């Protein structure tokens, strides 16, 4: 029988690994190749039993049970379970009254679904730059982008760190706009105890199998603060005939996984804190910044590179990043880019064909949509100087593995001459955002 069970344990790593030759140079990898795999989601007997119970129930009843359980967990007033994260964002926008031709302000750094949901609502995404510390939507830049056609601001809790919703709420109140959260990375994330998804006027969240809180396959959920917005979204579904219903199988799996979500959250928080503290002992690397009162859910963990602190500031930063990525991957830590081009540089927004013949972009009288990449210098700089650990930290990985991750980064930090050699030996490497755009 084929199994995901990991048969071989990872040995408890020791500090002397830092002194070993880099794996890229032929030395022993911190994490041997045959024990690098991590598994998520974890499937237990509770999941199997829940499926047996749910299969005997009406499918709509199972979905409603899940929807209400998770709505209460988040603390939202109203919710609609959906087939995907993108559909939940679409409903969140429609619910707050976004109409064809309206403008919705979104960050330039996110997954493409954020902006595609705006287009699905037949509105125009207006991209703004991000904060250089948190990587969330910059409220100062958001205010500069507001026009008479702006209907909503949709920040993204990118990687699981909530955006600055207090500052953005002041903007939406000042200009009579709606605040919509893209909480697709932010399961259990919070600001001063208030859970992401329950803070804005509405929110959309992905629940796909690869997220911190997975349902069985693909799924999402839209949250609403006001009954009027919730009913507007329901009316849209009824009038349009669009089938955004969540599968009962997805909901059943979500019910049992919800019971373990606090445990997963606690393990991720513990591991992230350990890694951040370890990176603080290096010169080249640093972990995510988390403001006071904010809870980061660590759907992803972004590592910032500071080449100047290691005497590598005479080298092109994106080449240093590429060299570090090769070295850290060889040690068994799969750190990668997660986006190489700001979203306005992806083809749907470069070409603006929309649903055909340019719709809904043709509803705008703009000559300049502001999609040129040089308008997002903070995003471009962040892409040049950071790497991301994704699914490897979502699973409740064992203590020895997070220790090994930390030692791998320390091992790279102890070998700046190898980084330099790799860069100086380099080929015709293009800057990330001059390459073809990739999703994720």
PDB file of C-alpha atoms in Angstrom, residues 250-373:
ATOM      1  CA  UNK A 250     -15.053  19.427   1.919  1.00  0.00           C
ATOM      2  CA  UNK A 251     -17.282  20.605   4.762  1.00  0.00           C
ATOM      3  CA  UNK A 252     -17.140  17.264   6.574  1.00  0.00           C
ATOM      4  CA  UNK A 253     -13.362  17.254   6.498  1.00  0.00           C
ATOM      5  CA  UNK A 254     -13.381  20.887   7.640  1.00  0.00           C
ATOM      6  CA  UNK A 255     -15.501  20.016  10.680  1.00  0.00           C
ATOM      7  CA  UNK A 256     -12.979  17.530  12.041  1.00  0.00           C
ATOM      8  CA  UNK A 257      -9.956  19.633  11.074  1.00  0.00           C
ATOM      9  CA  UNK A 258     -11.448  22.651  12.886  1.00  0.00           C
ATOM     10  CA  UNK A 259     -11.133  20.757  16.165  1.00  0.00           C
ATOM     11  CA  UNK A 260      -7.361  20.565  15.638  1.00  0.00           C
ATOM     12  CA  UNK A 261      -6.800  24.058  14.240  1.00  0.00           C
ATOM     13  CA  UNK A 262      -5.746  25.573  17.618  1.00  0.00           C
ATOM     14  CA  UNK A 263      -3.145  22.821  17.974  1.00  0.00           C
ATOM     15  CA  UNK A 264      -1.758  23.447  14.494  1.00  0.00           C
ATOM     16  CA  UNK A 265      -1.680  27.179  15.246  1.00  0.00           C
ATOM     17  CA  UNK A 266       0.246  26.652  18.476  1.00  0.00           C
ATOM     18  CA  UNK A 267       2.880  24.436  16.844  1.00  0.00           C
ATOM     19  CA  UNK A 268       3.379  26.892  13.964  1.00  0.00           C
ATOM     20  CA  UNK A 269       3.707  29.812  16.379  1.00  0.00           C
ATOM     21  CA  UNK A 270       6.242  27.894  18.470  1.00  0.00           C
ATOM     22  CA  UNK A 271       8.293  26.908  15.427  1.00  0.00           C
ATOM     23  CA  UNK A 272       8.165  30.374  13.884  1.00  0.00           C
ATOM     24  CA  UNK A 273       9.289  31.971  17.144  1.00  0.00           C
ATOM     25  CA  UNK A 274      12.199  29.537  17.401  1.00  0.00           C
ATOM     26  CA  UNK A 275      13.302  30.228  13.832  1.00  0.00           C
ATOM     27  CA  UNK A 276      12.937  34.006  14.174  1.00  0.00           C
ATOM     28  CA  UNK A 277      15.066  33.997  17.332  1.00  0.00           C
ATOM     29  CA  UNK A 278      17.686  31.858  15.612  1.00  0.00           C
ATOM     30  CA  UNK A 279      17.826  34.107  12.535  1.00  0.00           C
ATOM     31  CA  UNK A 280      18.373  37.093  14.829  1.00  0.00           C
ATOM     32  CA  UNK A 281      21.726  35.493  15.695  1.00  0.00           C
ATOM     33  CA  UNK A 282      22.829  35.699  12.046  1.00  0.00           C
ATOM     34  CA  UNK A 283      23.993  38.699  10.035  1.00  0.00           C
ATOM     35  CA  UNK A 284      22.393  37.877   6.697  1.00  0.00           C
ATOM     36  CA  UNK A 285      18.914  36.697   7.712  1.00  0.00           C
ATOM     37  CA  UNK A 286      15.954  38.015   9.693  1.00  0.00           C
ATOM     38  CA  UNK A 287      12.442  36.706  10.245  1.00  0.00           C
ATOM     39  CA  UNK A 288       9.037  38.397   9.971  1.00  0.00           C
ATOM     40  CA  UNK A 289       8.166  41.468  12.001  1.00  0.00           C
ATOM     41  CA  UNK A 290       4.955  41.153  14.040  1.00  0.00           C
ATOM     42  CA  UNK A 291       3.475  44.358  15.549  1.00  0.00           C
ATOM     43  CA  UNK A 292       2.372  44.382  19.179  1.00  0.00           C
ATOM     44  CA  UNK A 293      -1.107  42.955  19.599  1.00  0.00           C
ATOM     45  CA  UNK A 294      -0.996  41.120  16.251  1.00  0.00           C
ATOM     46  CA  UNK A 295      -1.120  37.349  15.913  1.00  0.00           C
ATOM     47  CA  UNK A 296       0.623  36.013  12.790  1.00  0.00           C
ATOM     48  CA  UNK A 297      -0.760  32.697  11.541  1.00  0.00           C
ATOM     49  CA  UNK A 298       2.370  31.854   9.465  1.00  0.00           C
ATOM     50  CA  UNK A 299       0.688  30.455   6.407  1.00  0.00           C
ATOM     51  CA  UNK A 300       4.097  31.307   4.989  1.00  0.00           C
ATOM     52  CA  UNK A 301       7.334  32.492   6.588  1.00  0.00           C
ATOM     53  CA  UNK A 302       9.294  35.145   4.712  1.00  0.00           C
ATOM     54  CA  UNK A 303      13.018  35.472   5.402  1.00  0.00           C
ATOM     55  CA  UNK A 304      14.619  38.849   4.668  1.00  0.00           C
ATOM     56  CA  UNK A 305      18.199  39.001   3.373  1.00  0.00           C
ATOM     57  CA  UNK A 306      20.545  41.875   4.317  1.00  0.00           C
ATOM     58  CA  UNK A 307      23.688  41.314   2.215  1.00  0.00           C
ATOM     59  CA  UNK A 308      25.320  44.506   3.495  1.00  0.00           C
ATOM     60  CA  UNK A 309      25.527  43.040   7.008  1.00  0.00           C
ATOM     61  CA  UNK A 310      27.670  40.206   5.670  1.00  0.00           C
ATOM     62  CA  UNK A 311      29.941  42.403   3.540  1.00  0.00           C
ATOM     63  CA  UNK A 312      28.182  41.442   0.304  1.00  0.00           C
ATOM     64  CA  UNK A 313      26.650  44.823  -0.544  1.00  0.00           C
ATOM     65  CA  UNK A 314      28.968  45.233  -3.545  1.00  0.00           C
ATOM     66  CA  UNK A 315      27.095  42.353  -5.204  1.00  0.00           C
ATOM     67  CA  UNK A 316      23.708  42.640  -6.910  1.00  0.00           C
ATOM     68  CA  UNK A 317      21.134  41.754  -4.281  1.00  0.00           C
ATOM     69  CA  UNK A 318      19.005  39.456  -6.462  1.00  0.00           C
ATOM     70  CA  UNK A 319      22.117  37.444  -7.329  1.00  0.00           C
ATOM     71  CA  UNK A 320      22.918  37.069  -3.642  1.00  0.00           C
ATOM     72  CA  UNK A 321      19.365  35.833  -3.125  1.00  0.00           C
ATOM     73  CA  UNK A 322      19.713  33.327  -5.955  1.00  0.00           C
ATOM     74  CA  UNK A 323      22.987  32.016  -4.516  1.00  0.00           C
ATOM     75  CA  UNK A 324      21.493  31.708  -1.035  1.00  0.00           C
ATOM     76  CA  UNK A 325      18.491  29.854  -2.441  1.00  0.00           C
ATOM     77  CA  UNK A 326      20.761  27.304  -4.095  1.00  0.00           C
ATOM     78  CA  UNK A 327      22.752  26.833  -0.898  1.00  0.00           C
ATOM     79  CA  UNK A 328      19.822  26.574   1.506  1.00  0.00           C
ATOM     80  CA  UNK A 329      17.954  24.167  -0.787  1.00  0.00           C
ATOM     81  CA  UNK A 330      21.013  21.922  -0.886  1.00  0.00           C
ATOM     82  CA  UNK A 331      20.955  21.823   2.929  1.00  0.00           C
ATOM     83  CA  UNK A 332      17.386  20.473   2.813  1.00  0.00           C
ATOM     84  CA  UNK A 333      15.382  23.630   3.467  1.00  0.00           C
ATOM     85  CA  UNK A 334      13.034  24.382   0.573  1.00  0.00           C
ATOM     86  CA  UNK A 335      13.006  28.183   0.628  1.00  0.00           C
ATOM     87  CA  UNK A 336      11.635  29.762  -2.538  1.00  0.00           C
ATOM     88  CA  UNK A 337      10.334  32.991  -4.040  1.00  0.00           C
ATOM     89  CA  UNK A 338       6.504  32.803  -3.833  1.00  0.00           C
ATOM     90  CA  UNK A 339       5.770  35.391  -6.509  1.00  0.00           C
ATOM     91  CA  UNK A 340       8.480  36.790  -8.716  1.00  0.00           C
ATOM     92  CA  UNK A 341       6.464  39.595 -10.320  1.00  0.00           C
ATOM     93  CA  UNK A 342       3.987  42.051  -8.752  1.00  0.00           C
ATOM     94  CA  UNK A 343       0.427  41.132  -9.719  1.00  0.00           C
ATOM     95  CA  UNK A 344      -0.057  44.109 -12.094  1.00  0.00           C
ATOM     96  CA  UNK A 345       2.765  42.593 -14.143  1.00  0.00           C
ATOM     97  CA  UNK A 346       0.836  39.369 -14.791  1.00  0.00           C
ATOM     98  CA  UNK A 347      -0.744  38.913 -18.213  1.00  0.00           C
ATOM     99  CA  UNK A 348      -4.422  39.441 -17.249  1.00  0.00           C
ATOM    100  CA  UNK A 349      -3.532  42.962 -16.122  1.00  0.00           C
ATOM    101  CA  UNK A 350      -0.850  43.736 -18.683  1.00  0.00           C
ATOM    102  CA  UNK A 351      -3.254  42.780 -21.499  1.00  0.00           C
ATOM    103  CA  UNK A 352      -6.529  43.782 -19.811  1.00  0.00           C
ATOM    104  CA  UNK A 353      -8.686  41.577 -22.028  1.00  0.00           C
ATOM    105  CA  UNK A 354     -11.013  40.791 -19.145  1.00  0.00           C
ATOM    106  CA  UNK A 355     -14.126  38.887 -20.163  1.00  0.00           C
ATOM    107  CA  UNK A 356     -13.517  39.811 -23.795  1.00  0.00           C
ATOM    108  CA  UNK A 357     -12.972  43.065 -25.715  1.00  0.00           C
ATOM    109  CA  UNK A 358     -11.428  44.554 -22.578  1.00  0.00           C
ATOM    110  CA  UNK A 359     -14.497  44.346 -20.329  1.00  0.00           C
ATOM    111  CA  UNK A 360     -14.683  45.459 -17.491  1.00  0.00           C
ATOM    112  CA  UNK A 361     -11.623  47.679 -18.050  1.00  0.00           C
ATOM    113  CA  UNK A 362     -13.511  49.435 -20.849  1.00  0.00           C
ATOM    114  CA  UNK A 363     -15.921  50.738 -18.214  1.00  0.00           C
ATOM    115  CA  UNK A 364     -13.143  53.000 -16.963  1.00  0.00           C
ATOM    116  CA  UNK A 365     -12.217  56.331 -18.501  1.00  0.00           C
ATOM    117  CA  UNK A 366      -8.644  55.922 -17.280  1.00  0.00           C
ATOM    118  CA  UNK A 367      -5.857  56.282 -19.806  1.00  0.00           C
ATOM    119  CA  UNK A 368      -3.366  55.091 -17.201  1.00  0.00           C
ATOM    120  CA  UNK A 369      -4.281  52.214 -14.903  1.00  0.00           C
ATOM    121  CA  UNK A 370      -1.000  52.523 -13.016  1.00  0.00           C
ATOM    122  CA  UNK A 371       0.079  48.944 -13.674  1.00  0.00           C
ATOM    123  CA  UNK A 372       3.720  49.678 -14.632  1.00  0.00           C
ATOM    124  CA  UNK A 373       6.061  47.812 -12.313  1.00  0.00           C
TER     125      UNK A 373
END
